[in-house]
């Protein structure tokens, strides 16, 4: 059972990465939304690059997911987040 759970987690991580790497804006946003629901504060680093996207939907989804999972250690991205939210 433990091996099966580890395999399932690895498969889930692979599918999540495929969503984040997708050319489709909807799939990319879906992956970021999943991160916001299920991720840990250290996953803020995965979302931060999306704040620089030229696509407003991607930026908003990344910001919303960061808001859900960020903690006091994530404060280093605050200037970038504030700057992007001015757009």
mmCIF file of C-alpha atoms in Angstrom:
data_model
loop_
_atom_site.group_PDB
_atom_site.id
_atom_site.type_symbol
_atom_site.label_atom_id
_atom_site.label_comp_id
_atom_site.label_asym_id
_atom_site.label_seq_id
_atom_site.Cartn_x
_atom_site.Cartn_y
_atom_site.Cartn_z
ATOM 1 C CA UNK A 1 0.000 0.000 0.000
ATOM 2 C CA UNK A 2 2.834 2.399 0.843
ATOM 3 C CA UNK A 3 4.468 1.787 -2.541
ATOM 4 C CA UNK A 4 1.146 2.402 -4.278
ATOM 5 C CA UNK A 5 0.694 5.733 -2.472
ATOM 6 C CA UNK A 6 4.197 6.810 -3.439
ATOM 7 C CA UNK A 7 3.509 5.862 -7.054
ATOM 8 C CA UNK A 8 0.238 7.778 -7.002
ATOM 9 C CA UNK A 9 1.955 10.881 -5.613
ATOM 10 C CA UNK A 10 4.646 10.652 -8.284
ATOM 11 C CA UNK A 11 2.038 10.266 -11.017
ATOM 12 C CA UNK A 12 0.045 13.202 -9.638
ATOM 13 C CA UNK A 13 3.154 15.376 -9.572
ATOM 14 C CA UNK A 14 3.902 14.407 -13.168
ATOM 15 C CA UNK A 15 0.378 15.323 -14.302
ATOM 16 C CA UNK A 16 0.541 18.591 -12.407
ATOM 17 C CA UNK A 17 3.816 19.473 -14.098
ATOM 18 C CA UNK A 18 2.276 18.664 -17.480
ATOM 19 C CA UNK A 19 -0.539 21.118 -16.740
ATOM 20 C CA UNK A 20 1.912 23.818 -15.675
ATOM 21 C CA UNK A 21 4.041 23.259 -18.792
ATOM 22 C CA UNK A 22 1.067 23.220 -21.155
ATOM 23 C CA UNK A 23 0.689 25.743 -23.976
ATOM 24 C CA UNK A 24 -3.007 25.979 -23.061
ATOM 25 C CA UNK A 25 -3.801 28.906 -20.778
ATOM 26 C CA UNK A 26 -6.713 26.977 -19.264
ATOM 27 C CA UNK A 27 -4.534 23.960 -18.436
ATOM 28 C CA UNK A 28 -1.793 26.159 -17.029
ATOM 29 C CA UNK A 29 -4.337 27.955 -14.818
ATOM 30 C CA UNK A 30 -5.815 24.623 -13.747
ATOM 31 C CA UNK A 31 -2.376 23.453 -12.618
ATOM 32 C CA UNK A 32 -1.803 26.654 -10.659
ATOM 33 C CA UNK A 33 -5.247 26.359 -9.051
ATOM 34 C CA UNK A 34 -4.457 22.799 -7.975
ATOM 35 C CA UNK A 35 -1.202 24.032 -6.440
ATOM 36 C CA UNK A 36 -3.167 26.642 -4.518
ATOM 37 C CA UNK A 37 -5.466 23.982 -3.107
ATOM 38 C CA UNK A 38 -3.007 21.222 -2.376
ATOM 39 C CA UNK A 39 0.443 22.759 -2.116
ATOM 40 C CA UNK A 40 2.825 23.726 0.627
ATOM 41 C CA UNK A 41 4.255 27.207 1.230
ATOM 42 C CA UNK A 42 7.528 26.240 -0.443
ATOM 43 C CA UNK A 43 5.564 25.807 -3.701
ATOM 44 C CA UNK A 44 5.294 29.597 -3.908
ATOM 45 C CA UNK A 45 8.595 29.366 -5.787
ATOM 46 C CA UNK A 46 6.863 27.317 -8.487
ATOM 47 C CA UNK A 47 4.170 29.961 -8.929
ATOM 48 C CA UNK A 48 6.294 33.108 -8.786
ATOM 49 C CA UNK A 49 7.493 32.996 -12.427
ATOM 50 C CA UNK A 50 3.883 33.050 -13.602
ATOM 51 C CA UNK A 51 3.464 36.517 -12.069
ATOM 52 C CA UNK A 52 5.561 37.826 -14.974
ATOM 53 C CA UNK A 53 3.323 36.325 -17.651
ATOM 54 C CA UNK A 54 1.904 38.689 -20.271
ATOM 55 C CA UNK A 55 -1.433 36.876 -19.859
ATOM 56 C CA UNK A 56 -3.625 38.459 -17.194
ATOM 57 C CA UNK A 57 -5.521 35.226 -16.444
ATOM 58 C CA UNK A 58 -2.248 33.457 -15.681
ATOM 59 C CA UNK A 59 -1.040 36.309 -13.454
ATOM 60 C CA UNK A 60 -4.331 36.425 -11.542
ATOM 61 C CA UNK A 61 -4.441 32.664 -11.057
ATOM 62 C CA UNK A 62 -0.842 32.595 -9.863
ATOM 63 C CA UNK A 63 -1.505 35.460 -7.445
ATOM 64 C CA UNK A 64 -4.646 33.778 -6.082
ATOM 65 C CA UNK A 65 -2.813 30.489 -5.537
ATOM 66 C CA UNK A 66 0.105 32.246 -3.873
ATOM 67 C CA UNK A 67 -2.315 34.032 -1.555
ATOM 68 C CA UNK A 68 -3.725 30.667 -0.462
ATOM 69 C CA UNK A 69 -0.402 29.010 0.338
ATOM 70 C CA UNK A 70 2.041 31.770 1.212
ATOM 71 C CA UNK A 71 3.351 32.150 4.735
ATOM 72 C CA UNK A 72 5.717 34.528 6.531
ATOM 73 C CA UNK A 73 8.699 32.974 4.717
ATOM 74 C CA UNK A 74 7.171 33.935 1.364
ATOM 75 C CA UNK A 75 7.484 37.654 2.065
ATOM 76 C CA UNK A 76 10.443 37.907 -0.305
ATOM 77 C CA UNK A 77 8.080 37.791 -3.286
ATOM 78 C CA UNK A 78 5.872 40.607 -1.969
ATOM 79 C CA UNK A 79 7.457 43.372 -4.110
ATOM 80 C CA UNK A 80 7.018 41.324 -7.282
ATOM 81 C CA UNK A 81 3.447 40.474 -6.379
ATOM 82 C CA UNK A 82 2.577 44.112 -5.620
ATOM 83 C CA UNK A 83 4.189 45.292 -8.848
ATOM 84 C CA UNK A 84 2.296 42.746 -10.935
ATOM 85 C CA UNK A 85 -1.025 43.575 -9.279
ATOM 86 C CA UNK A 86 -0.649 47.195 -10.422
ATOM 87 C CA UNK A 87 -1.072 46.058 -14.026
#
